[in-house]
Amino acid sequence: MKNIVVIGVGYVGLPMAACFADFGNLVTCVDINGPRIEGLKAGVMPIFEPGLEEITRRNAHAGRLRFTTSYPDALNDPAAPADMVFICVGTPSGVDGEADLRYVRAAAESIAEIADHPIIIINKSTVPVGTGDWVADIVRGKQPKPIPFAVVSNPEFLREGQAVTDFINPDRVVLGSLDASAAQQVAQLYLPLRAPIVVTDLRTAEMIKYASNAFLATKISFINEIANICEALGADVKEVAVGMGYDKRIGRAFLDAGLGYGGSCFPKDVKALAHMANVQGRHPQLLESVMQINSDQRKSIVRKVRALIGDAGKPQPLAGQTVGILGLAFKANTDDTRESQPVEIAQMLEADGALVKAYDPVAMESAGKVLKDVKMCEDAYETAAGCDALILATEWNEFKNLDFRRIKNSMNTPVMVDGRNMYDPEVMRRHGFVYRGVGRGYADA
Ligand code: NAD
Ligand code: UGA
């Protein structure tokens, strides 16, 4: 049992804190967002994440999971001084694509100024190679008097929408440190998971995280490029992915063609890795192409809508047309709309003059903050009613078995653009839709 402090209760910090508490540790979460902490104390979840509420409540009730805005209370509780502190704050994109480290800096400074005893500082945030050394310099520089500490890099590989399951079933745990004893102590925390543990140096651990995300993003852009070629040559990318995926060297995962990758991770991390390479005078050609293909993929969905219902002669080709969007989150099972493809598609449609309607089971509140003119609807049926085209944008289960006769009959023109290849093209055409998927043959071109 360890006394653990988690800085930042977001999509990573909260699931991790709840899971470590569930393994019997005492976990104290500290966040500068007061309402978020007050909410958690009252049992209100700040994010939508399946399974998280139950494990959070249970461990909070058992007294193993606590929430505070006070660093001193979190780090220096006389009854339970922190052994380890995990930094889980955001690292968004800066102006040139580099990771913005201001929150990491603030967290490191607070630890240095407040911790009154030796502690292990663990970077869980995704941070550029070299940040571990930089954090150590900050802590040394800000400590009122020298107190021993160690820095460990422990990147996280969980996915939103399945954070709890991913956290407790990791494919591997990566630990990087120059201090072998500190790395060993952090490794102990993960022993209940029985996962392979890779122990390496700080910089290598930081690079493993970026390389992993960039590789997965590359797989997605690769299959989207194949999808585009499939449209020109009359092949079906879904079956191509299945056929490729049986090869163990390739694997089926992350070969779903669609809207390209979105979210708070792949877009910023591929950009940040390319930035790191450029700063060092290396030309990251593959990463540049991955990003370009990803951006084109969103545009190609809008092009399909324009081709089906637009007036190419007009400066705003979709003027007077109504387009419905099913799903606003960047993937299913999350309310996160950071770098969300459906949100960007809605903005492109509006720029083309369309009136946009949308529905998402949990992401309308956050999407609504940027999509002020989009009409948010009660469900898929209200969204489709009166539309000239409908786009399936997030693969929520509840969109899988809709009453398509009802949808079709309520639309102005029965045009369906399936950005996730969720539906069977033949079935949709039998329902009377003009249907376009992504890379499912000549018809999708
Ligand atoms: P988030 O924005 O959801 O949460 C960050 C939290 O940190 C917020 O609650 C914020 O108020 C808090 N915070 C900011 N500065 C603080 C400070 N000085 N002291 C205390 N709290 C502070 O972020 P996230 O999505 O959880 O991502 C966190 C990090 O983990 C990022 O580096 C991200 O790249 C990485 N990561 C994210 C995921 C994911 O699925 N979201 C997965 C793996 C890794
Ligand atoms: C991703 C990684 O999968 C995690 O391992 C990593 O920890 C996390 O980023 C991070 O570093 O923050 P996440 O962004 O939550 O997790 O979601 P993914 O399931 O990876 O999906 C990312 C995007 O790619 C989504 O928009 C999804 O729709 C899209 N995607 C995914 C595809 O278009 N095709 C696929 O085959 C898979």
PDB file of N, CA and C in Angstrom, residues 126-206:
ATOM      1  N   THR A 126       1.706  13.047 -21.408  1.00  0.00           N
ATOM      2  CA  THR A 126       2.533  12.806 -22.598  1.00  0.00           C
ATOM      3  C   THR A 126       3.389  14.051 -22.820  1.00  0.00           C
ATOM      4  N   VAL A 127       4.695  13.871 -22.682  1.00  0.00           N
ATOM      5  CA  VAL A 127       5.580  15.050 -22.709  1.00  0.00           C
ATOM      6  C   VAL A 127       6.752  14.833 -23.651  1.00  0.00           C
ATOM      7  N   PRO A 128       7.244  15.903 -24.277  1.00  0.00           N
ATOM      8  CA  PRO A 128       8.343  15.772 -25.229  1.00  0.00           C
ATOM      9  C   PRO A 128       9.585  15.143 -24.599  1.00  0.00           C
ATOM     10  N   VAL A 129      10.350  14.495 -25.465  1.00  0.00           N
ATOM     11  CA  VAL A 129      11.570  13.830 -25.004  1.00  0.00           C
ATOM     12  C   VAL A 129      12.497  14.881 -24.378  1.00  0.00           C
ATOM     13  N   GLY A 130      12.922  14.619 -23.167  1.00  0.00           N
ATOM     14  CA  GLY A 130      13.769  15.567 -22.447  1.00  0.00           C
ATOM     15  C   GLY A 130      13.019  16.258 -21.307  1.00  0.00           C
ATOM     16  N   THR A 131      11.690  16.076 -21.256  1.00  0.00           N
ATOM     17  CA  THR A 131      10.904  16.781 -20.225  1.00  0.00           C
ATOM     18  C   THR A 131      11.230  16.270 -18.818  1.00  0.00           C
ATOM     19  N   GLY A 132      11.536  14.985 -18.702  1.00  0.00           N
ATOM     20  CA  GLY A 132      11.867  14.448 -17.375  1.00  0.00           C
ATOM     21  C   GLY A 132      13.050  15.188 -16.777  1.00  0.00           C
ATOM     22  N   ASP A 133      14.087  15.407 -17.606  1.00  0.00           N
ATOM     23  CA  ASP A 133      15.273  16.136 -17.121  1.00  0.00           C
ATOM     24  C   ASP A 133      14.894  17.574 -16.769  1.00  0.00           C
ATOM     25  N   TRP A 134      14.046  18.161 -17.593  1.00  0.00           N
ATOM     26  CA  TRP A 134      13.599  19.545 -17.392  1.00  0.00           C
ATOM     27  C   TRP A 134      12.810  19.678 -16.086  1.00  0.00           C
ATOM     28  N   VAL A 135      11.931  18.690 -15.822  1.00  0.00           N
ATOM     29  CA  VAL A 135      11.157  18.694 -14.569  1.00  0.00           C
ATOM     30  C   VAL A 135      12.117  18.611 -13.380  1.00  0.00           C
ATOM     31  N   ALA A 136      13.127  17.752 -13.489  1.00  0.00           N
ATOM     32  CA  ALA A 136      14.099  17.623 -12.387  1.00  0.00           C
ATOM     33  C   ALA A 136      14.794  18.962 -12.137  1.00  0.00           C
ATOM     34  N   ASP A 137      15.147  19.675 -13.221  1.00  0.00           N
ATOM     35  CA  ASP A 137      15.791  20.991 -13.063  1.00  0.00           C
ATOM     36  C   ASP A 137      14.855  21.984 -12.374  1.00  0.00           C
ATOM     37  N   ILE A 138      13.567  21.954 -12.805  1.00  0.00           N
ATOM     38  CA  ILE A 138      12.596  22.881 -12.186  1.00  0.00           C
ATOM     39  C   ILE A 138      12.491  22.603 -10.690  1.00  0.00           C
ATOM     40  N   VAL A 139      12.358  21.320 -10.344  1.00  0.00           N
ATOM     41  CA  VAL A 139      12.172  20.969  -8.928  1.00  0.00           C
ATOM     42  C   VAL A 139      13.402  21.397  -8.121  1.00  0.00           C
ATOM     43  N   ARG A 140      14.599  21.073  -8.645  1.00  0.00           N
ATOM     44  CA  ARG A 140      15.827  21.475  -7.929  1.00  0.00           C
ATOM     45  C   ARG A 140      15.861  22.987  -7.728  1.00  0.00           C
ATOM     46  N   GLY A 141      15.476  23.711  -8.797  1.00  0.00           N
ATOM     47  CA  GLY A 141      15.544  25.178  -8.752  1.00  0.00           C
ATOM     48  C   GLY A 141      14.517  25.808  -7.818  1.00  0.00           C
ATOM     49  N   LYS A 142      13.402  25.140  -7.595  1.00  0.00           N
ATOM     50  CA  LYS A 142      12.304  25.746  -6.813  1.00  0.00           C
ATOM     51  C   LYS A 142      12.233  25.252  -5.373  1.00  0.00           C
ATOM     52  N   GLN A 143      12.971  24.204  -5.038  1.00  0.00           N
ATOM     53  CA  GLN A 143      12.871  23.700  -3.651  1.00  0.00           C
ATOM     54  C   GLN A 143      13.418  24.741  -2.679  1.00  0.00           C
ATOM     55  N   PRO A 144      12.670  25.071  -1.620  1.00  0.00           N
ATOM     56  CA  PRO A 144      13.174  26.043  -0.644  1.00  0.00           C
ATOM     57  C   PRO A 144      14.460  25.533   0.025  1.00  0.00           C
ATOM     58  N   LYS A 145      14.558  24.214   0.251  1.00  0.00           N
ATOM     59  CA  LYS A 145      15.808  23.605   0.753  1.00  0.00           C
ATOM     60  C   LYS A 145      15.930  22.230   0.071  1.00  0.00           C
ATOM     61  N   PRO A 146      17.155  21.746  -0.166  1.00  0.00           N
ATOM     62  CA  PRO A 146      17.289  20.490  -0.913  1.00  0.00           C
ATOM     63  C   PRO A 146      16.642  19.301  -0.187  1.00  0.00           C
ATOM     64  N   ILE A 147      15.734  18.647  -0.869  1.00  0.00           N
ATOM     65  CA  ILE A 147      15.116  17.410  -0.352  1.00  0.00           C
ATOM     66  C   ILE A 147      15.244  16.394  -1.479  1.00  0.00           C
ATOM     67  N   PRO A 148      15.706  15.171  -1.173  1.00  0.00           N
ATOM     68  CA  PRO A 148      15.890  14.200  -2.259  1.00  0.00           C
ATOM     69  C   PRO A 148      14.576  13.903  -2.998  1.00  0.00           C
ATOM     70  N   PHE A 149      14.670  13.717  -4.295  1.00  0.00           N
ATOM     71  CA  PHE A 149      13.500  13.320  -5.098  1.00  0.00           C
ATOM     72  C   PHE A 149      14.020  12.555  -6.315  1.00  0.00           C
ATOM     73  N   ALA A 150      13.121  11.825  -6.967  1.00  0.00           N
ATOM     74  CA  ALA A 150      13.488  11.142  -8.217  1.00  0.00           C
ATOM     75  C   ALA A 150      12.402  11.442  -9.239  1.00  0.00           C
ATOM     76  N   VAL A 151      12.765  11.427 -10.519  1.00  0.00           N
ATOM     77  CA  VAL A 151      11.764  11.618 -11.577  1.00  0.00           C
ATOM     78  C   VAL A 151      11.678  10.333 -12.397  1.00  0.00           C
ATOM     79  N   VAL A 152      10.445   9.883 -12.612  1.00  0.00           N
ATOM     80  CA  VAL A 152      10.199   8.673 -13.408  1.00  0.00           C
ATOM     81  C   VAL A 152       9.214   9.029 -14.514  1.00  0.00           C
ATOM     82  N   SER A 153       9.476   8.557 -15.717  1.00  0.00           N
ATOM     83  CA  SER A 153       8.496   8.711 -16.800  1.00  0.00           C
ATOM     84  C   SER A 153       7.661   7.439 -16.858  1.00  0.00           C
ATOM     85  N   ASN A 154       6.339   7.612 -16.828  1.00  0.00           N
ATOM     86  CA  ASN A 154       5.442   6.445 -16.887  1.00  0.00           C
ATOM     87  C   ASN A 154       4.277   6.788 -17.811  1.00  0.00           C
ATOM     88  N   PRO A 155       4.535   6.796 -19.133  1.00  0.00           N
ATOM     89  CA  PRO A 155       3.486   7.190 -20.068  1.00  0.00           C
ATOM     90  C   PRO A 155       2.271   6.281 -19.972  1.00  0.00           C
ATOM     91  N   GLU A 156       1.121   6.842 -20.328  1.00  0.00           N
ATOM     92  CA  GLU A 156      -0.140   6.103 -20.236  1.00  0.00           C
ATOM     93  C   GLU A 156      -0.632   5.749 -21.639  1.00  0.00           C
ATOM     94  N   PHE A 157      -1.206   4.545 -21.776  1.00  0.00           N
ATOM     95  CA  PHE A 157      -1.655   4.083 -23.093  1.00  0.00           C
ATOM     96  C   PHE A 157      -3.165   3.820 -23.139  1.00  0.00           C
ATOM     97  N   LEU A 158      -3.907   4.246 -22.093  1.00  0.00           N
ATOM     98  CA  LEU A 158      -5.345   3.971 -22.099  1.00  0.00           C
ATOM     99  C   LEU A 158      -6.048   4.787 -23.180  1.00  0.00           C
ATOM    100  N   ARG A 159      -7.209   4.278 -23.593  1.00  0.00           N
ATOM    101  CA  ARG A 159      -8.053   4.991 -24.555  1.00  0.00           C
ATOM    102  C   ARG A 159      -9.271   5.568 -23.856  1.00  0.00           C
ATOM    103  N   GLU A 160      -9.723   6.710 -24.287  1.00  0.00           N
ATOM    104  CA  GLU A 160     -10.972   7.250 -23.766  1.00  0.00           C
ATOM    105  C   GLU A 160     -12.102   6.311 -24.187  1.00  0.00           C
ATOM    106  N   GLY A 161     -13.134   6.260 -23.340  1.00  0.00           N
ATOM    107  CA  GLY A 161     -14.260   5.382 -23.662  1.00  0.00           C
ATOM    108  C   GLY A 161     -14.055   3.972 -23.116  1.00  0.00           C
ATOM    109  N   GLN A 162     -12.813   3.614 -22.819  1.00  0.00           N
ATOM    110  CA  GLN A 162     -12.530   2.320 -22.195  1.00  0.00           C
ATOM    111  C   GLN A 162     -11.341   2.462 -21.253  1.00  0.00           C
ATOM    112  N   ALA A 163     -11.309   3.629 -20.575  1.00  0.00           N
ATOM    113  CA  ALA A 163     -10.152   3.987 -19.764  1.00  0.00           C
ATOM    114  C   ALA A 163      -9.930   3.005 -18.615  1.00  0.00           C
ATOM    115  N   VAL A 164     -11.008   2.631 -17.940  1.00  0.00           N
ATOM    116  CA  VAL A 164     -10.845   1.768 -16.763  1.00  0.00           C
ATOM    117  C   VAL A 164     -10.360   0.394 -17.208  1.00  0.00           C
ATOM    118  N   THR A 165     -11.009  -0.171 -18.207  1.00  0.00           N
ATOM    119  CA  THR A 165     -10.596  -1.500 -18.683  1.00  0.00           C
ATOM    120  C   THR A 165      -9.175  -1.455 -19.220  1.00  0.00           C
ATOM    121  N   ASP A 166      -8.848  -0.415 -19.980  1.00  0.00           N
ATOM    122  CA  ASP A 166      -7.481  -0.329 -20.513  1.00  0.00           C
ATOM    123  C   ASP A 166      -6.467  -0.184 -19.385  1.00  0.00           C
ATOM    124  N   PHE A 167      -6.807   0.628 -18.371  1.00  0.00           N
ATOM    125  CA  PHE A 167      -5.826   0.855 -17.301  1.00  0.00           C
ATOM    126  C   PHE A 167      -5.520  -0.435 -16.558  1.00  0.00           C
ATOM    127  N   ILE A 168      -6.549  -1.250 -16.350  1.00  0.00           N
ATOM    128  CA  ILE A 168      -6.269  -2.457 -15.559  1.00  0.00           C
ATOM    129  C   ILE A 168      -5.828  -3.649 -16.425  1.00  0.00           C
ATOM    130  N   ASN A 169      -5.889  -3.466 -17.749  1.00  0.00           N
ATOM    131  CA  ASN A 169      -5.407  -4.528 -18.654  1.00  0.00           C
ATOM    132  C   ASN A 169      -4.408  -3.964 -19.659  1.00  0.00           C
ATOM    133  N   PRO A 170      -3.326  -3.371 -19.201  1.00  0.00           N
ATOM    134  CA  PRO A 170      -2.413  -2.754 -20.176  1.00  0.00           C
ATOM    135  C   PRO A 170      -1.619  -3.818 -20.939  1.00  0.00           C
ATOM    136  N   ASP A 171      -1.290  -3.515 -22.193  1.00  0.00           N
ATOM    137  CA  ASP A 171      -0.428  -4.437 -22.952  1.00  0.00           C
ATOM    138  C   ASP A 171       0.977  -4.414 -22.359  1.00  0.00           C
ATOM    139  N   ARG A 172       1.361  -3.277 -21.819  1.00  0.00           N
ATOM    140  CA  ARG A 172       2.672  -3.138 -21.149  1.00  0.00           C
ATOM    141  C   ARG A 172       2.639  -1.908 -20.256  1.00  0.00           C
ATOM    142  N   VAL A 173       3.581  -1.892 -19.300  1.00  0.00           N
ATOM    143  CA  VAL A 173       3.792  -0.702 -18.476  1.00  0.00           C
ATOM    144  C   VAL A 173       5.201  -0.229 -18.814  1.00  0.00           C
ATOM    145  N   VAL A 174       5.352   1.061 -19.097  1.00  0.00           N
ATOM    146  CA  VAL A 174       6.673   1.591 -19.443  1.00  0.00           C
ATOM    147  C   VAL A 174       7.142   2.512 -18.324  1.00  0.00           C
ATOM    148  N   LEU A 175       8.365   2.273 -17.850  1.00  0.00           N
ATOM    149  CA  LEU A 175       8.936   3.112 -16.795  1.00  0.00           C
ATOM    150  C   LEU A 175      10.321   3.569 -17.228  1.00  0.00           C
ATOM    151  N   GLY A 176      10.552   4.862 -17.168  1.00  0.00           N
ATOM    152  CA  GLY A 176      11.874   5.373 -17.532  1.00  0.00           C
ATOM    153  C   GLY A 176      12.428   6.206 -16.398  1.00  0.00           C
ATOM    154  N   SER A 177      13.667   5.918 -16.003  1.00  0.00           N
ATOM    155  CA  SER A 177      14.287   6.726 -14.953  1.00  0.00           C
ATOM    156  C   SER A 177      15.786   6.501 -14.944  1.00  0.00           C
ATOM    157  N   LEU A 178      16.492   7.461 -14.411  1.00  0.00           N
ATOM    158  CA  LEU A 178      17.922   7.272 -14.179  1.00  0.00           C
ATOM    159  C   LEU A 178      18.128   6.656 -12.799  1.00  0.00           C
ATOM    160  N   ASP A 179      17.015   6.589 -12.022  1.00  0.00           N
ATOM    161  CA  ASP A 179      17.081   6.086 -10.650  1.00  0.00           C
ATOM    162  C   ASP A 179      16.388   4.714 -10.606  1.00  0.00           C
ATOM    163  N   ALA A 180      17.182   3.649 -10.622  1.00  0.00           N
ATOM    164  CA  ALA A 180      16.619   2.299 -10.735  1.00  0.00           C
ATOM    165  C   ALA A 180      15.711   1.966  -9.552  1.00  0.00           C
ATOM    166  N   SER A 181      16.067   2.463  -8.359  1.00  0.00           N
ATOM    167  CA  SER A 181      15.260   2.130  -7.186  1.00  0.00           C
ATOM    168  C   SER A 181      13.880   2.802  -7.285  1.00  0.00           C
ATOM    169  N   ALA A 182      13.858   4.049  -7.776  1.00  0.00           N
ATOM    170  CA  ALA A 182      12.563   4.743  -7.937  1.00  0.00           C
ATOM    171  C   ALA A 182      11.703   3.994  -8.952  1.00  0.00           C
ATOM    172  N   ALA A 183      12.306   3.593 -10.067  1.00  0.00           N
ATOM    173  CA  ALA A 183      11.543   2.866 -11.098  1.00  0.00           C
ATOM    174  C   ALA A 183      10.987   1.571 -10.509  1.00  0.00           C
ATOM    175  N   GLN A 184      11.783   0.890  -9.688  1.00  0.00           N
ATOM    176  CA  GLN A 184      11.328  -0.360  -9.066  1.00  0.00           C
ATOM    177  C   GLN A 184      10.129  -0.119  -8.155  1.00  0.00           C
ATOM    178  N   GLN A 185      10.187   0.992  -7.397  1.00  0.00           N
ATOM    179  CA  GLN A 185       9.069   1.281  -6.484  1.00  0.00           C
ATOM    180  C   GLN A 185       7.784   1.548  -7.265  1.00  0.00           C
ATOM    181  N   VAL A 186       7.913   2.257  -8.401  1.00  0.00           N
ATOM    182  CA  VAL A 186       6.710   2.510  -9.212  1.00  0.00           C
ATOM    183  C   VAL A 186       6.235   1.186  -9.829  1.00  0.00           C
ATOM    184  N   ALA A 187       7.186   0.346 -10.224  1.00  0.00           N
ATOM    185  CA  ALA A 187       6.819  -0.953 -10.815  1.00  0.00           C
ATOM    186  C   ALA A 187       5.950  -1.761  -9.844  1.00  0.00           C
ATOM    187  N   GLN A 188       6.264  -1.657  -8.537  1.00  0.00           N
ATOM    188  CA  GLN A 188       5.488  -2.402  -7.523  1.00  0.00           C
ATOM    189  C   GLN A 188       4.000  -2.083  -7.608  1.00  0.00           C
ATOM    190  N   LEU A 189       3.685  -0.812  -7.903  1.00  0.00           N
ATOM    191  CA  LEU A 189       2.277  -0.396  -7.970  1.00  0.00           C
ATOM    192  C   LEU A 189       1.521  -1.190  -9.026  1.00  0.00           C
ATOM    193  N   TYR A 190       2.246  -1.541 -10.090  1.00  0.00           N
ATOM    194  CA  TYR A 190       1.591  -2.186 -11.232  1.00  0.00           C
ATOM    195  C   TYR A 190       1.613  -3.709 -11.153  1.00  0.00           C
ATOM    196  N   LEU A 191       2.273  -4.272 -10.139  1.00  0.00           N
ATOM    197  CA  LEU A 191       2.398  -5.733 -10.092  1.00  0.00           C
ATOM    198  C   LEU A 191       1.039  -6.446 -10.123  1.00  0.00           C
ATOM    199  N   PRO A 192      -0.017  -5.889  -9.438  1.00  0.00           N
ATOM    200  CA  PRO A 192      -1.302  -6.601  -9.497  1.00  0.00           C
ATOM    201  C   PRO A 192      -1.829  -6.777 -10.928  1.00  0.00           C
ATOM    202  N   LEU A 193      -1.336  -5.986 -11.870  1.00  0.00           N
ATOM    203  CA  LEU A 193      -1.867  -6.063 -13.238  1.00  0.00           C
ATOM    204  C   LEU A 193      -1.245  -7.204 -14.047  1.00  0.00           C
ATOM    205  N   ARG A 194      -0.129  -7.741 -13.575  1.00  0.00           N
ATOM    206  CA  ARG A 194       0.559  -8.847 -14.249  1.00  0.00           C
ATOM    207  C   ARG A 194       0.853  -8.531 -15.713  1.00  0.00           C
ATOM    208  N   ALA A 195       1.227  -7.301 -15.970  1.00  0.00           N
ATOM    209  CA  ALA A 195       1.550  -6.889 -17.345  1.00  0.00           C
ATOM    210  C   ALA A 195       3.066  -6.860 -17.520  1.00  0.00           C
ATOM    211  N   PRO A 196       3.546  -7.013 -18.763  1.00  0.00           N
ATOM    212  CA  PRO A 196       4.988  -6.846 -18.978  1.00  0.00           C
ATOM    213  C   PRO A 196       5.411  -5.432 -18.584  1.00  0.00           C
ATOM    214  N   ILE A 197       6.538  -5.310 -17.916  1.00  0.00           N
ATOM    215  CA  ILE A 197       7.020  -3.987 -17.499  1.00  0.00           C
ATOM    216  C   ILE A 197       8.341  -3.704 -18.209  1.00  0.00           C
ATOM    217  N   VAL A 198       8.369  -2.618 -18.966  1.00  0.00           N
ATOM    218  CA  VAL A 198       9.586  -2.236 -19.694  1.00  0.00           C
ATOM    219  C   VAL A 198      10.265  -1.137 -18.884  1.00  0.00           C
ATOM    220  N   VAL A 199      11.463  -1.421 -18.380  1.00  0.00           N
ATOM    221  CA  VAL A 199      12.178  -0.397 -17.617  1.00  0.00           C
ATOM    222  C   VAL A 199      13.324   0.128 -18.482  1.00  0.00           C
ATOM    223  N   THR A 200      13.364   1.445 -18.642  1.00  0.00           N
ATOM    224  CA  THR A 200      14.361   2.031 -19.522  1.00  0.00           C
ATOM    225  C   THR A 200      14.751   3.407 -18.980  1.00  0.00           C
ATOM    226  N   ASP A 201      15.463   4.184 -19.810  1.00  0.00           N
ATOM    227  CA  ASP A 201      15.829   5.516 -19.337  1.00  0.00           C
ATOM    228  C   ASP A 201      14.691   6.498 -19.625  1.00  0.00           C
ATOM    229  N   LEU A 202      14.801   7.685 -19.037  1.00  0.00           N
ATOM    230  CA  LEU A 202      13.733   8.680 -19.131  1.00  0.00           C
ATOM    231  C   LEU A 202      13.366   9.020 -20.571  1.00  0.00           C
ATOM    232  N   ARG A 203      14.384   9.364 -21.374  1.00  0.00           N
ATOM    233  CA  ARG A 203      14.121   9.832 -22.735  1.00  0.00           C
ATOM    234  C   ARG A 203      13.513   8.732 -23.606  1.00  0.00           C
ATOM    235  N   THR A 204      13.982   7.512 -23.388  1.00  0.00           N
ATOM    236  CA  THR A 204      13.450   6.409 -24.204  1.00  0.00           C
ATOM    237  C   THR A 204      11.982   6.166 -23.853  1.00  0.00           C
ATOM    238  N   ALA A 205      11.657   6.243 -22.568  1.00  0.00           N
ATOM    239  CA  ALA A 205      10.256   6.051 -22.159  1.00  0.00           C
ATOM    240  C   ALA A 205       9.376   7.125 -22.790  1.00  0.00           C
ATOM    241  N   GLU A 206       9.858   8.365 -22.775  1.00  0.00           N
ATOM    242  CA  GLU A 206       9.070   9.459 -23.368  1.00  0.00           C
ATOM    243  C   GLU A 206       8.875   9.228 -24.861  1.00  0.00           C
TER     244      GLU A 206
END
